[in-house]
Amino acid sequence: MTRFKGAVTALAAMAALALPLGDAQAQDYPNRPVTMVVPFAAGGPTDTVARLIAESMSRTLGQQVVVENVGGAGGTRGAGQVAKAAPDGYTVLLHHIGQATAATLYRKLPYNVLTDFEEVGLVTDVPMTVIGKSTLEPKDAAELIAYVKKNKDAVIYGNAGVGSASHLCGMLFMSALDTQMTTVPYQGTGPAMNDLVGGQIDLMCDQTTNTTGQIKAGKVKAYGVTTKTPVKSLPGIPPLDSAGLPGFEVAVWHGLYAPKGTPKAEIDKLNAALVAALQDPKVISRFADLGTEPVALDRATPEVHQKFLEAEVAKWKPVIEKAGVFAD
């Protein structure tokens, strides 16, 4: 019997050694922390989404998912770092709509948005709000539209920098009004919001994950949301689509990426952890507090994410080219 057990053990060891290296690594993955790069400053709306998702994914993966903020160059610095990272599943990117717009905004982008990443899945579509300093004269969206058209470049619009969601929303807002405001780019959402609250600038358009608290505290004046339906956490704030700007709609979608060439087994494990996070009651509750919700699970797949990214690149290309706004 002892001899038989020894033979079985030896055969098992030989079988393990015979596994292809990729299969053996996949079975063991992850055996150390995973880095989730956020290409913007800590404390911003994308950082908030990332930290909620990372905390939940950590429990599913059995390893810590550590958020690393790599800001700069409209999100392209952090994205570029992930594009060049080892494709082993230990470095991922949590990025928003800027992943699609960078393909046109940056004419000398050091990576290819569509071919240098593996899509893991979509995460959430965050509505945006057009907000003003608390002392701004207009009382509602209709008055704001008339005010901006009348005062034009005397109105100061702040954003979080070229390529940021607030920059894109402002660009669409001015295009819809056929009016140019004076635009002031900041190094991140935090400084822009601070100046809006302090009255140094007049307007912003930013994600509900960043504006809901300020709106509820009465520190800023809300004029409208950028979705076609009202946002549950912000009752009484109308969609701009029905408040004077028909057809105006923009949501800041977020997605999870890995470097191109990351093995499918690792992508599958990351996707499973993401899907679990999107069903996590804590994530759902916190997202609701911030005016958003997880995407439907049929959108949280690599295949749907890839097709959606391709469509978004195609959608934004003519908008940016028509505006003539480039980051380099």
CSV table of C-alpha atoms in Angstrom, one decimal:
chain,number,residue,atom,x,y,z
A,1,MET,CA,0.0,0.0,0.0
A,2,THR,CA,2.8,2.4,0.9
A,3,ARG,CA,4.5,1.6,-2.5
A,4,PHE,CA,1.2,2.3,-4.3
A,5,LYS,CA,0.7,5.7,-2.5
A,6,GLY,CA,4.2,6.6,-3.5
A,7,ALA,CA,3.6,5.8,-7.1
A,8,VAL,CA,0.4,8.0,-7.1
A,9,THR,CA,2.2,10.9,-5.6
A,10,ALA,CA,5.0,10.7,-8.1
A,11,LEU,CA,2.5,10.5,-11.0
A,12,ALA,CA,0.7,13.6,-9.6
A,13,ALA,CA,4.0,15.5,-9.4
A,14,MET,CA,4.9,14.5,-13.0
A,15,ALA,CA,1.5,15.6,-14.2
A,16,ALA,CA,1.9,19.0,-12.5
A,17,LEU,CA,5.3,19.5,-14.1
A,18,ALA,CA,3.8,18.6,-17.4
A,19,LEU,CA,1.3,21.5,-17.3
A,20,PRO,CA,2.1,24.2,-19.7
A,21,LEU,CA,3.7,27.2,-18.0
A,22,GLY,CA,0.7,29.4,-18.8
A,23,ASP,CA,-1.8,27.0,-17.3
A,24,ALA,CA,0.2,26.6,-14.2
A,25,GLN,CA,0.5,30.4,-13.8
A,26,ALA,CA,-3.3,30.8,-14.4
A,27,GLN,CA,-4.1,28.2,-11.7
A,28,ASP,CA,-1.9,30.2,-9.3
A,29,TYR,CA,-3.1,33.7,-10.3
A,30,PRO,CA,-3.1,36.0,-8.4
A,31,ASN,CA,-0.5,35.1,-5.8
A,32,ARG,CA,0.5,38.8,-5.1
A,33,PRO,CA,-1.3,42.2,-5.1
A,34,VAL,CA,-2.7,43.6,-8.3
A,35,THR,CA,-2.1,47.2,-9.2
A,36,MET,CA,-5.1,49.2,-10.5
A,37,VAL,CA,-3.8,52.3,-12.2
A,38,VAL,CA,-6.2,55.4,-12.1
A,39,PRO,CA,-4.9,58.0,-14.6
A,40,PHE,CA,-6.1,60.9,-12.5
A,41,ALA,CA,-5.5,62.4,-9.1
A,42,ALA,CA,-6.7,60.9,-5.9
A,43,GLY,CA,-10.0,62.1,-4.7
A,44,GLY,CA,-11.5,62.7,-8.1
A,45,PRO,CA,-14.6,61.0,-9.5
A,46,THR,CA,-12.8,58.2,-11.4
A,47,ASP,CA,-10.6,57.5,-8.3
A,48,THR,CA,-13.8,57.2,-6.2
A,49,VAL,CA,-15.2,54.6,-8.7
A,50,ALA,CA,-11.9,52.7,-8.8
A,51,ARG,CA,-11.5,52.4,-5.0
A,52,LEU,CA,-15.0,51.0,-4.6
A,53,ILE,CA,-14.4,48.4,-7.3
A,54,ALA,CA,-10.9,47.6,-6.1
A,55,GLU,CA,-12.0,46.9,-2.6
A,56,SER,CA,-14.7,44.5,-3.7
A,57,MET,CA,-12.4,42.8,-6.3
A,58,SER,CA,-9.8,42.2,-3.6
A,59,ARG,CA,-12.2,40.0,-1.7
A,60,THR,CA,-13.0,37.9,-4.8
A,61,LEU,CA,-9.4,37.5,-6.0
A,62,GLY,CA,-8.0,36.8,-2.5
A,63,GLN,CA,-5.3,39.4,-3.1
A,64,GLN,CA,-5.2,43.1,-2.5
A,65,VAL,CA,-6.1,45.3,-5.5
A,66,VAL,CA,-4.0,48.4,-4.9
A,67,VAL,CA,-5.1,51.7,-6.5
A,68,GLU,CA,-2.2,53.7,-7.9
A,69,ASN,CA,-2.9,57.3,-9.1
A,70,VAL,CA,-0.8,58.2,-12.1
A,71,GLY,CA,-2.2,61.5,-13.2
A,72,GLY,CA,-1.1,63.9,-16.0
A,73,ALA,CA,-1.5,64.5,-19.7
A,74,GLY,CA,-5.3,64.1,-19.6
A,75,GLY,CA,-5.1,60.5,-18.4
A,76,THR,CA,-2.7,59.4,-21.1
A,77,ARG,CA,0.3,59.1,-18.8
A,78,GLY,CA,-1.3,56.4,-16.6
A,79,ALA,CA,-2.8,54.7,-19.6
A,80,GLY,CA,0.6,54.6,-21.3
A,81,GLN,CA,2.2,53.1,-18.2
A,82,VAL,CA,-0.3,50.2,-18.3
A,83,ALA,CA,0.1,49.7,-22.1
A,84,LYS,CA,3.8,49.1,-21.5
A,85,ALA,CA,3.4,47.0,-18.4
A,86,ALA,CA,4.0,43.2,-18.3
A,87,PRO,CA,0.9,41.4,-19.6
A,88,ASP,CA,0.7,39.1,-16.6
A,89,GLY,CA,-2.6,40.3,-15.0
A,90,TYR,CA,-0.9,42.2,-12.2
A,91,THR,CA,-1.4,45.7,-13.7
A,92,VAL,CA,-4.8,46.9,-14.8
A,93,LEU,CA,-6.3,50.3,-15.8
A,94,LEU,CA,-9.5,51.8,-14.6
A,95,HIS,CA,-10.3,54.6,-17.1
A,96,HIS,CA,-13.3,56.6,-18.2
A,97,ILE,CA,-14.6,58.0,-21.5
A,98,GLY,CA,-11.2,59.7,-22.0
A,99,GLN,CA,-9.8,56.3,-23.2
A,100,ALA,CA,-11.9,56.8,-26.3
A,101,THR,CA,-11.4,60.5,-26.9
A,102,ALA,CA,-7.6,60.3,-26.4
A,103,ALA,CA,-7.4,58.6,-29.8
A,104,THR,CA,-8.3,61.9,-31.4
A,105,LEU,CA,-7.3,64.5,-28.8
A,106,TYR,CA,-3.7,63.4,-28.9
A,107,ARG,CA,-2.2,63.2,-32.4
A,108,LYS,CA,1.1,61.8,-31.1
A,109,LEU,CA,-0.3,59.3,-28.6
A,110,PRO,CA,2.4,56.9,-27.6
A,111,TYR,CA,0.1,53.9,-27.6
A,112,ASN,CA,-2.9,52.7,-29.6
A,113,VAL,CA,-6.2,52.8,-27.7
A,114,LEU,CA,-7.7,50.0,-29.7
A,115,THR,CA,-4.8,47.6,-30.0
A,116,ASP,CA,-2.6,48.0,-27.0
A,117,PHE,CA,-5.1,46.8,-24.3
A,118,GLU,CA,-7.3,43.9,-23.4
A,119,GLU,CA,-10.7,45.0,-22.4
A,120,VAL,CA,-12.0,43.4,-19.2
A,121,GLY,CA,-15.5,44.9,-18.9
A,122,LEU,CA,-17.5,48.1,-18.5
A,123,VAL,CA,-18.1,49.3,-15.0
A,124,THR,CA,-20.6,52.2,-14.8
A,125,ASP,CA,-22.1,55.1,-16.7
A,126,VAL,CA,-21.9,58.2,-14.5
A,127,PRO,CA,-24.2,61.1,-15.2
A,128,MET,CA,-22.9,64.6,-15.2
A,129,THR,CA,-24.3,67.8,-13.8
A,130,VAL,CA,-23.9,71.4,-15.1
A,131,ILE,CA,-23.3,73.4,-11.9
A,132,GLY,CA,-22.5,77.0,-11.1
A,133,LYS,CA,-21.1,79.0,-8.2
A,134,SER,CA,-23.8,79.6,-5.6
A,135,THR,CA,-24.1,83.3,-6.4
A,136,LEU,CA,-24.5,82.9,-10.1
A,137,GLU,CA,-27.5,85.0,-11.3
A,138,PRO,CA,-29.5,82.4,-13.4
A,139,LYS,CA,-32.1,80.5,-11.3
A,140,ASP,CA,-32.7,77.5,-13.7
A,141,ALA,CA,-31.4,75.9,-16.9
A,142,ALA,CA,-33.5,78.2,-19.2
A,143,GLU,CA,-32.1,81.3,-17.6
A,144,LEU,CA,-28.6,79.9,-17.7
A,145,ILE,CA,-28.8,79.2,-21.4
A,146,ALA,CA,-29.9,82.8,-22.0
A,147,TYR,CA,-27.2,84.1,-19.6
A,148,VAL,CA,-24.4,82.3,-21.3
A,149,LYS,CA,-25.5,83.3,-24.8
A,150,LYS,CA,-25.7,86.9,-23.7
A,151,ASN,CA,-22.4,87.1,-21.8
A,152,LYS,CA,-20.3,84.7,-23.9
A,153,ASP,CA,-16.6,84.8,-23.0
A,154,ALA,CA,-17.3,86.8,-19.9
A,155,VAL,CA,-18.6,83.5,-18.4
A,156,ILE,CA,-15.7,81.5,-16.9
A,157,TYR,CA,-15.9,77.7,-17.3
A,158,GLY,CA,-13.5,75.5,-15.3
A,159,ASN,CA,-12.5,72.0,-16.1
A,160,ALA,CA,-10.1,69.3,-14.8
A,161,GLY,CA,-7.8,69.6,-17.8
A,162,VAL,CA,-7.7,68.8,-21.5
A,163,GLY,CA,-9.2,65.4,-22.1
A,164,SER,CA,-11.0,65.2,-18.8
A,165,ALA,CA,-14.7,64.4,-18.6
A,166,SER,CA,-15.5,68.0,-17.5
A,167,HIS,CA,-13.6,69.3,-20.6
A,168,LEU,CA,-15.6,67.1,-22.9
A,169,CYS,CA,-18.9,68.0,-21.4
A,170,GLY,CA,-18.0,71.7,-21.6
A,171,MET,CA,-17.1,71.3,-25.2
A,172,LEU,CA,-20.5,69.8,-26.0
A,173,PHE,CA,-22.3,72.4,-23.9
A,174,MET,CA,-20.7,75.3,-25.8
A,175,SER,CA,-21.3,73.5,-29.1
A,176,ALA,CA,-25.0,73.0,-28.2
A,177,LEU,CA,-25.3,76.8,-27.4
A,178,ASP,CA,-23.1,77.8,-30.3
A,179,THR,CA,-21.3,80.1,-27.8
A,180,GLN,CA,-17.8,80.2,-26.5
A,181,MET,CA,-17.1,80.7,-22.8
A,182,THR,CA,-13.7,81.4,-21.4
A,183,THR,CA,-12.3,78.1,-20.4
A,184,VAL,CA,-9.9,77.6,-17.5
A,185,PRO,CA,-8.2,74.1,-17.3
A,186,TYR,CA,-7.1,72.9,-13.9
A,187,GLN,CA,-4.8,70.2,-12.8
A,188,GLY,CA,-7.6,67.9,-11.7
A,189,THR,CA,-11.2,68.1,-10.6
A,190,GLY,CA,-10.4,69.0,-6.9
A,191,PRO,CA,-8.8,72.4,-7.6
A,192,ALA,CA,-11.5,73.3,-10.2
A,193,MET,CA,-14.3,72.5,-7.7
A,194,ASN,CA,-12.6,74.5,-5.0
A,195,ASP,CA,-12.5,77.6,-7.2
A,196,LEU,CA,-16.2,77.1,-8.2
A,197,VAL,CA,-17.2,76.8,-4.5
A,198,GLY,CA,-15.0,79.9,-3.8
A,199,GLY,CA,-16.6,81.8,-6.6
A,200,GLN,CA,-13.5,82.3,-8.7
A,201,ILE,CA,-15.1,80.6,-11.7
A,202,ASP,CA,-18.7,80.5,-12.9
A,203,LEU,CA,-19.5,77.1,-14.2
A,204,MET,CA,-18.4,73.5,-14.4
A,205,CYS,CA,-19.9,70.3,-15.8
A,206,ASP,CA,-18.7,67.2,-13.8
A,207,GLN,CA,-19.6,63.7,-12.8
A,208,THR,CA,-22.3,63.1,-10.1
A,209,THR,CA,-19.7,61.1,-8.2
A,210,ASN,CA,-17.9,64.5,-7.6
A,211,THR,CA,-20.8,67.0,-7.5
A,212,THR,CA,-23.6,65.3,-5.5
A,213,GLY,CA,-22.2,66.2,-2.1
A,214,GLN,CA,-21.6,69.8,-3.1
A,215,ILE,CA,-25.0,70.2,-4.5
A,216,LYS,CA,-26.8,68.7,-1.5
A,217,ALA,CA,-24.7,70.9,0.8
A,218,GLY,CA,-25.8,74.0,-1.1
A,219,LYS,CA,-22.2,74.9,-2.0
A,220,VAL,CA,-23.0,75.1,-5.7
A,221,LYS,CA,-26.0,75.7,-7.8
A,222,ALA,CA,-27.2,72.8,-10.0
A,223,TYR,CA,-28.8,73.6,-13.4
A,224,GLY,CA,-29.3,70.2,-15.0
A,225,VAL,CA,-28.2,66.6,-15.4
A,226,THR,CA,-26.8,65.3,-18.7
A,227,THR,CA,-28.9,62.2,-18.9
A,228,LYS,CA,-32.3,62.0,-20.6
A,229,THR,CA,-34.0,60.9,-17.4
A,230,PRO,CA,-33.7,62.4,-13.9
A,231,VAL,CA,-31.0,61.1,-11.5
A,232,LYS,CA,-32.7,59.5,-8.5
A,233,SER,CA,-30.2,60.9,-6.0
A,234,LEU,CA,-30.7,64.4,-7.2
A,235,PRO,CA,-34.5,65.0,-7.3
A,236,GLY,CA,-35.7,68.2,-8.7
A,237,ILE,CA,-32.8,68.7,-11.0
A,238,PRO,CA,-34.1,68.4,-14.6
A,239,PRO,CA,-32.4,66.7,-17.6
A,240,LEU,CA,-30.9,69.4,-19.9
A,241,ASP,CA,-32.5,67.5,-22.7
A,242,SER,CA,-36.0,68.6,-21.5
A,243,ALA,CA,-34.9,72.0,-20.0
A,244,GLY,CA,-33.8,73.8,-23.1
A,245,LEU,CA,-31.1,71.7,-24.8
A,246,PRO,CA,-33.0,68.9,-26.7
A,247,GLY,CA,-30.7,66.0,-27.6
A,248,PHE,CA,-28.0,67.0,-25.0
A,249,GLU,CA,-26.8,63.8,-23.5
A,250,VAL,CA,-23.4,62.6,-22.1
A,251,ALA,CA,-22.5,60.0,-19.6
A,252,VAL,CA,-19.0,59.2,-18.3
A,253,TRP,CA,-18.6,55.5,-18.8
A,254,HIS,CA,-15.8,53.6,-17.0
A,255,GLY,CA,-14.0,50.4,-18.1
A,256,LEU,CA,-11.3,48.1,-16.8
A,257,TYR,CA,-8.3,47.2,-19.0
A,258,ALA,CA,-5.2,45.0,-19.0
A,259,PRO,CA,-2.1,45.2,-21.2
A,260,LYS,CA,-2.4,43.6,-24.6
A,261,GLY,CA,-1.3,40.0,-24.5
A,262,THR,CA,-2.6,39.3,-20.9
A,263,PRO,CA,-3.6,35.6,-21.0
A,264,LYS,CA,-7.3,34.9,-21.4
A,265,ALA,CA,-7.3,32.9,-18.1
A,266,GLU,CA,-6.2,36.0,-16.2
A,267,ILE,CA,-8.7,38.2,-18.1
A,268,ASP,CA,-11.4,35.7,-17.2
A,269,LYS,CA,-10.5,35.9,-13.5
A,270,LEU,CA,-10.4,39.7,-13.5
A,271,ASN,CA,-13.7,39.8,-15.3
A,272,ALA,CA,-15.3,37.4,-12.7
A,273,ALA,CA,-14.0,39.6,-9.9
A,274,LEU,CA,-15.4,42.7,-11.7
A,275,VAL,CA,-18.8,41.1,-12.2
A,276,ALA,CA,-18.9,40.1,-8.5
A,277,ALA,CA,-18.1,43.7,-7.6
A,278,LEU,CA,-20.9,45.0,-9.8
A,279,GLN,CA,-23.3,42.8,-7.8
A,280,ASP,CA,-21.8,43.7,-4.4
A,281,PRO,CA,-24.5,45.4,-2.2
A,282,LYS,CA,-22.0,47.8,-0.8
A,283,VAL,CA,-20.8,48.9,-4.3
A,284,ILE,CA,-24.4,49.3,-5.5
A,285,SER,CA,-25.3,51.3,-2.4
A,286,ARG,CA,-22.4,53.7,-2.6
A,287,PHE,CA,-22.8,54.1,-6.4
A,288,ALA,CA,-26.5,55.1,-5.7
A,289,ASP,CA,-25.3,57.7,-3.2
A,290,LEU,CA,-23.1,59.1,-5.9
A,291,GLY,CA,-25.9,59.3,-8.5
A,292,THR,CA,-24.9,56.3,-10.6
A,293,GLU,CA,-25.2,52.5,-10.8
A,294,PRO,CA,-23.3,49.5,-12.1
A,295,VAL,CA,-23.7,48.6,-15.8
A,296,ALA,CA,-26.0,45.7,-16.7
A,297,LEU,CA,-24.0,42.5,-16.4
A,298,ASP,CA,-24.3,41.8,-20.1
A,299,ARG,CA,-22.2,44.9,-20.7
A,300,ALA,CA,-19.6,43.9,-18.2
A,301,THR,CA,-17.9,41.5,-20.7
A,302,PRO,CA,-14.6,41.9,-22.6
A,303,GLU,CA,-16.4,41.4,-26.0
A,304,VAL,CA,-19.1,44.1,-25.4
A,305,HIS,CA,-16.5,46.4,-23.9
A,306,GLN,CA,-14.3,46.1,-27.0
A,307,LYS,CA,-17.1,46.9,-29.4
A,308,PHE,CA,-18.3,49.7,-27.3
A,309,LEU,CA,-14.8,51.3,-27.2
A,310,GLU,CA,-14.6,51.1,-30.9
A,311,ALA,CA,-18.0,52.8,-31.3
A,312,GLU,CA,-17.0,55.6,-28.8
A,313,VAL,CA,-13.7,56.3,-30.6
A,314,ALA,CA,-15.7,56.7,-33.9
A,315,LYS,CA,-18.4,58.8,-32.2
A,316,TRP,CA,-16.0,61.4,-30.7
A,317,LYS,CA,-13.6,61.7,-33.5
A,318,PRO,CA,-15.7,64.1,-35.7
A,319,VAL,CA,-16.8,66.1,-32.6
A,320,ILE,CA,-13.3,66.8,-31.5
A,321,GLU,CA,-12.0,67.4,-35.1
A,322,LYS,CA,-14.8,69.9,-35.7
A,323,ALA,CA,-14.0,71.8,-32.5
A,324,GLY,CA,-10.4,71.9,-33.5
A,325,VAL,CA,-9.3,71.2,-29.9
A,326,PHE,CA,-6.2,69.0,-29.6
A,327,ALA,CA,-4.0,68.3,-26.6
A,328,ASP,CA,-0.7,68.3,-28.5
